[in-house]
C-alpha angles and dihedrals in degrees: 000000000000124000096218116146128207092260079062094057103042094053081056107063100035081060096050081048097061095043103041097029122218091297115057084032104095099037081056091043092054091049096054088057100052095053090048088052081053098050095048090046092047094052086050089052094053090039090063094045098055087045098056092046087047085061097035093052087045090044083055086053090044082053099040096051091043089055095051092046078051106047089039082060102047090051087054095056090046090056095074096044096054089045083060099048094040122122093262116041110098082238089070098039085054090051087055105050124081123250116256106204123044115249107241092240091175122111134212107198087062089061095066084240105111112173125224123233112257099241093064 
């Protein structure tokens, strides 16, 4: 943080010293630390912070980039499917046109007569 010796902070209290005396010294001493405790857990706070903004705003490009990949994919599977169905293609015609024979819809399982095989 601060490039600051032990020849710095002994000038400076020697200095405090001077100016506060012995007596107001360590109150002063005390106070100094706490708002130096502040100020550290502050920044760490802010740190954090930072941080966990940093990896929530790199987990929204993760996601971004996954849902395009995604979304480029699934246009590419639907290719094949609207090439099938378009107007020209002889699938689609077949879709549109109406079936000429009935289907035969009855069955004979449901009428209790159920037919052997001839080899039996």
């Amino acid at each position: 943080m601060f490039d600051i010796g032990f020849a710095e902070i002994l000038l400076i209290g020697v200095v405090a010293l001077i100016v506060l005396g012995p007596e107001k010294l360590p109150t002063a001493v005390r106070a100094v630390g706490l708002w130096i405790g502040r100020a550290k857990r502050a920044v760490s706070s802010i740190q954090s912070e930072i941080s966990e903004e940093l990896r929530l705003d790199e987990m929204r490009r993760t996601a971004s980039i996954k849902k395009e990949e995604l979304d480029k994919e699934l246009s590419e599977m639907k290719q094949p499917f609207k090439q099938a169905l378009s107007e020209d293609s002889p699938m689609a015609q077949s879709v549109e046109s109406p079936v000429s024979e009935p289907i035969d819809t009855s069955d004979k399982a449901s009428s209790g007569k159920i037919e052997k095989p001839a080899n039996e």
